[in-house]
PDB file of C-alpha atoms in Angstrom:
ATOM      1  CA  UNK A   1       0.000   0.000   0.000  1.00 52.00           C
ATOM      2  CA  UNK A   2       1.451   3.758  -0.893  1.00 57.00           C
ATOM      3  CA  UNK A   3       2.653   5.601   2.182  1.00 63.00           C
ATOM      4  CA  UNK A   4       0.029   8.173   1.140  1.00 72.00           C
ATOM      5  CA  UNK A   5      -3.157   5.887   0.460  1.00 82.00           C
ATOM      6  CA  UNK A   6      -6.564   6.903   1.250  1.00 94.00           C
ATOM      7  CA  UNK A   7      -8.567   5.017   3.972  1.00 96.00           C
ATOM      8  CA  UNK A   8     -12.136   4.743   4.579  1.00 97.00           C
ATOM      9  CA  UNK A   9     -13.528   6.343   7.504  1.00 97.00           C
ATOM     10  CA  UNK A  10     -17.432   5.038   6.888  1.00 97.00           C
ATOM     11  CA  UNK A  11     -18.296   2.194   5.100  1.00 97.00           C
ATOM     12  CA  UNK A  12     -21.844   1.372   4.721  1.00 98.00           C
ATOM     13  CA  UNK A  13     -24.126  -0.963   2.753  1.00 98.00           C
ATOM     14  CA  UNK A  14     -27.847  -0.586   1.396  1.00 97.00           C
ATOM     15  CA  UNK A  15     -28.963  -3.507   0.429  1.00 93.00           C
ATOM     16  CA  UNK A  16     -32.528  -1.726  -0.338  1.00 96.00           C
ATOM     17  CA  UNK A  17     -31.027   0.831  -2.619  1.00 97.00           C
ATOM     18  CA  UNK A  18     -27.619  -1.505  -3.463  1.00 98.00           C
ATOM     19  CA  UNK A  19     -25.572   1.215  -2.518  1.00 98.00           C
ATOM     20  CA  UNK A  20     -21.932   0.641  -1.103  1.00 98.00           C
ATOM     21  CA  UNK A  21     -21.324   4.455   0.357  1.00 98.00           C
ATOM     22  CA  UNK A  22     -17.610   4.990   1.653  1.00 98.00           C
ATOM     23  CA  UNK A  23     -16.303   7.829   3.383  1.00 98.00           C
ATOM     24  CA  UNK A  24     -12.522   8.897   3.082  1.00 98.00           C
ATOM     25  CA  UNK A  25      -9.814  10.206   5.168  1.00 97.00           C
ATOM     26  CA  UNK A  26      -9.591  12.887   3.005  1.00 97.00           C
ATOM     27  CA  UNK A  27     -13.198  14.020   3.282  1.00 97.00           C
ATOM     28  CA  UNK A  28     -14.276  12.200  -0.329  1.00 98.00           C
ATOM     29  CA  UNK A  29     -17.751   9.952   0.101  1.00 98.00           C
ATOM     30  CA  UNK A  30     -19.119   8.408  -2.656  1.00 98.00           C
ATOM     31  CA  UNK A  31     -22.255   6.521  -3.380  1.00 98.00           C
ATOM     32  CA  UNK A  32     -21.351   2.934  -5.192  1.00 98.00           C
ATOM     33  CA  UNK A  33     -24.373   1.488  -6.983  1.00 98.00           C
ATOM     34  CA  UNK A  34     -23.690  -2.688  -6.763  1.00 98.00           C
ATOM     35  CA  UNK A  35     -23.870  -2.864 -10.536  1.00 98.00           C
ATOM     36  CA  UNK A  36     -20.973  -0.511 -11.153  1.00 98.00           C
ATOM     37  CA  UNK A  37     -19.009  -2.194  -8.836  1.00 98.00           C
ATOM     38  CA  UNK A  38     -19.414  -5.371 -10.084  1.00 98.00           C
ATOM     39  CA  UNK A  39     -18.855  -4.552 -13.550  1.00 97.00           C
ATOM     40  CA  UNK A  40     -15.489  -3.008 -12.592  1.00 97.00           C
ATOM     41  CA  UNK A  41     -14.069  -5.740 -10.043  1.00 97.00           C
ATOM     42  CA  UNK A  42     -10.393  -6.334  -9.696  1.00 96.00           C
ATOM     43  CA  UNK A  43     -10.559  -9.980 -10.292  1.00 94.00           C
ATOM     44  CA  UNK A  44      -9.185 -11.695 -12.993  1.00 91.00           C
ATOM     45  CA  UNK A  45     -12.552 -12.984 -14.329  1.00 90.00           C
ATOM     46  CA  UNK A  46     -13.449  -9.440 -15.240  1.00 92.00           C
ATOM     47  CA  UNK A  47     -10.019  -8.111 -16.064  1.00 90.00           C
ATOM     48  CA  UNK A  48      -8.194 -10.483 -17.710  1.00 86.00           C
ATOM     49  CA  UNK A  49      -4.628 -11.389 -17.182  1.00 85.00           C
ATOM     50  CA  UNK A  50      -3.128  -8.541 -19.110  1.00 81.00           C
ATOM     51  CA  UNK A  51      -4.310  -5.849 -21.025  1.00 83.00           C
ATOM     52  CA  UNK A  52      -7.062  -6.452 -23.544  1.00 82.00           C
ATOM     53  CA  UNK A  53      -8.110  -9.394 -22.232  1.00 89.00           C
ATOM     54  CA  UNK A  54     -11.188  -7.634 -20.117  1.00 91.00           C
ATOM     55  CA  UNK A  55     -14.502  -9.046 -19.910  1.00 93.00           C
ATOM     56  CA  UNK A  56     -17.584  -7.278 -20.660  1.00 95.00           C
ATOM     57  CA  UNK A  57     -19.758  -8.009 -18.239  1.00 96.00           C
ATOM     58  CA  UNK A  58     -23.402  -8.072 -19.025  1.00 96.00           C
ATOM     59  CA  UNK A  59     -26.561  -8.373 -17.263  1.00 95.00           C
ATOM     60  CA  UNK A  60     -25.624  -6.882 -14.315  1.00 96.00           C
ATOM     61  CA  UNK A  61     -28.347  -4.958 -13.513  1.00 95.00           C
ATOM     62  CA  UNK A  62     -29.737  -6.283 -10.982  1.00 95.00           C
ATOM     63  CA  UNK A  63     -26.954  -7.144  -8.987  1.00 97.00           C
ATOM     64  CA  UNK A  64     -26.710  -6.740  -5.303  1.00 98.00           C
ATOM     65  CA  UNK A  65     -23.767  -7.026  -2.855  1.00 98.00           C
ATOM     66  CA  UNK A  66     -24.437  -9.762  -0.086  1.00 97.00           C
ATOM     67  CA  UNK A  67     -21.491  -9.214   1.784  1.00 97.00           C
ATOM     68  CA  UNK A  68     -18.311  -6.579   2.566  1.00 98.00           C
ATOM     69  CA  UNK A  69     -15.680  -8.891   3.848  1.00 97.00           C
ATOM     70  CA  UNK A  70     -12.193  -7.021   5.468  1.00 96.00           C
ATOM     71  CA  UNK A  71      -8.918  -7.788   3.732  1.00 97.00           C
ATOM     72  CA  UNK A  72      -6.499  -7.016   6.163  1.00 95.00           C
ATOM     73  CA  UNK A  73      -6.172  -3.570   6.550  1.00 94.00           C
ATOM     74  CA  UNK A  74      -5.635  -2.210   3.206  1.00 95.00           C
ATOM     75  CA  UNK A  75      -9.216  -3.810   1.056  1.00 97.00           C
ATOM     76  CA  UNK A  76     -12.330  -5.384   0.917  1.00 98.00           C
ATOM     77  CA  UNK A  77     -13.585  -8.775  -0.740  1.00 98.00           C
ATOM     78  CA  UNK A  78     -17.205  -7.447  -1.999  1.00 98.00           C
ATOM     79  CA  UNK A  79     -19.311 -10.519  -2.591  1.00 98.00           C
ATOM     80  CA  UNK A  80     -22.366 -10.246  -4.992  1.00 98.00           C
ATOM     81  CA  UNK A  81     -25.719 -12.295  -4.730  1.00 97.00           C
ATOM     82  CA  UNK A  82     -24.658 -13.593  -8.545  1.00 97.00           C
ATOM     83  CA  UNK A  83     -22.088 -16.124  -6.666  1.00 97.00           C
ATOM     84  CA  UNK A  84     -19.125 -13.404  -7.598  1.00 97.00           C
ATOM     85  CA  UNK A  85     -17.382 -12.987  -4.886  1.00 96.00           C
ATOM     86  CA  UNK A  86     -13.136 -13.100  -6.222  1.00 93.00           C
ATOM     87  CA  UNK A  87     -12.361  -9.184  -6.332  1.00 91.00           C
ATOM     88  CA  UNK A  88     -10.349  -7.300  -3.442  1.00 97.00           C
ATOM     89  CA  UNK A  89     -11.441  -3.836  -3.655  1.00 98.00           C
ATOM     90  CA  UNK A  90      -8.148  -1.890  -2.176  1.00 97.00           C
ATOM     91  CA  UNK A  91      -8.655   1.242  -0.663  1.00 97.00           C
ATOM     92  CA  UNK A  92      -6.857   2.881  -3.653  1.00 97.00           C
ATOM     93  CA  UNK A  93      -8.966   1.250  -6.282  1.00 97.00           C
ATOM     94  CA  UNK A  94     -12.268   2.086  -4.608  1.00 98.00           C
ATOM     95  CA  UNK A  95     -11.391   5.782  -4.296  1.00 98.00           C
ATOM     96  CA  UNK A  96     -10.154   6.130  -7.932  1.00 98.00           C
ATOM     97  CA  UNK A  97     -13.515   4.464  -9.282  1.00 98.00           C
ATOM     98  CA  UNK A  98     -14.709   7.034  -7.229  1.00 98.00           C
ATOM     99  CA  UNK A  99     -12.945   9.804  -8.262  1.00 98.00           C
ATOM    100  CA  UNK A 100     -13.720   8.668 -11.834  1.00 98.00           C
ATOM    101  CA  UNK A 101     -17.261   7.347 -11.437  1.00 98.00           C
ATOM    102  CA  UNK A 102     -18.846   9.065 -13.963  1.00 98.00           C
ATOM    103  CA  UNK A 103     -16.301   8.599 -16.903  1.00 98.00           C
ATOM    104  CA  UNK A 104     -15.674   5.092 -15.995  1.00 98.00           C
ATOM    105  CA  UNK A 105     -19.410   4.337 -15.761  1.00 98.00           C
ATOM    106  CA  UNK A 106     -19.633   5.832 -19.220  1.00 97.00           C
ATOM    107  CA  UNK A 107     -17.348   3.913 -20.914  1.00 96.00           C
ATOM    108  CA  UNK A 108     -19.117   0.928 -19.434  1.00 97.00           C
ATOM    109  CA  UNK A 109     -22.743   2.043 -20.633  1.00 96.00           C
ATOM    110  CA  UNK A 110     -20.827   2.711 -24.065  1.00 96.00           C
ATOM    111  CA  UNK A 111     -18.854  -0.327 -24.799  1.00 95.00           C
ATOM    112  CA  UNK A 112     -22.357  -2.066 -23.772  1.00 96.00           C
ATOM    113  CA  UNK A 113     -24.083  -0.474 -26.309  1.00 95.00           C
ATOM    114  CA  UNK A 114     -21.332  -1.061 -28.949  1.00 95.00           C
ATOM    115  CA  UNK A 115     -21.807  -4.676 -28.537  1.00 94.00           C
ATOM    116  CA  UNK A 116     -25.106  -5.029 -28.379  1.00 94.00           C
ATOM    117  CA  UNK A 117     -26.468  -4.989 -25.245  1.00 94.00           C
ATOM    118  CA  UNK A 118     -28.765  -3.146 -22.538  1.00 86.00           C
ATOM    119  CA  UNK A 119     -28.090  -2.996 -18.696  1.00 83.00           C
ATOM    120  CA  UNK A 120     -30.619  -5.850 -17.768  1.00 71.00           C
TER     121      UNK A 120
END
């Protein structure tokens, strides 16, 4: 972990409203929808092993998170009611997808739609 890593101060799950909301030392909070998450986990099933080999993932929709497990002191292991459960969310992942939220969500909805499919 960088020597100058953000760390939550608040994390908190709605399960109603499959929101993961996390508050950061450095005053950042952001609202996670499941789906987004999901779609942009650090495991190799969605990314690949190397560049270019990403996974679209599709019908995600509907996805909620089931469980926020700790990972030491420097992640969580998000586990999703669609039996995913491999990615390890570090602190400095989740605040960069948070940071970039609305670009990376975006790209998502766009590379959907370019091959062929809706969020369902």
């Amino acid at each position: 972990m960088r020597k100058n890593t953000v760390r939550p101060t608040d994390i908190k799950l709605h399960q109603k409203s499959r929101i993961l909301e996390v508050v950061f030392t450095d005053g950042s909070r952001f609202e996670f929808p499941a789906e987004y998450l999901r779609v942009y986990s650090p495991s190799a099933e969605v990314r690949g092993h190397g560049p270019g080999q990403e996974v679209l993932q599709v019908g995600k929709g509907s996805v909620n998170i089931v469980g926020v497990d700790p990972v030491g002191t420097y992640a969580v292991l998000l586990r999703f009611d669609d039996g995913h459960d491999t990615g390890i969310y570090s602190w400095d992942l989740l605040h960069n997808l948070g940071l970039n939220q609305e670009a990376l969500w975006n790209e998502y909805l766009n590379r959907l739609e370019q091959a062929g499919h809706g969020r369902a």
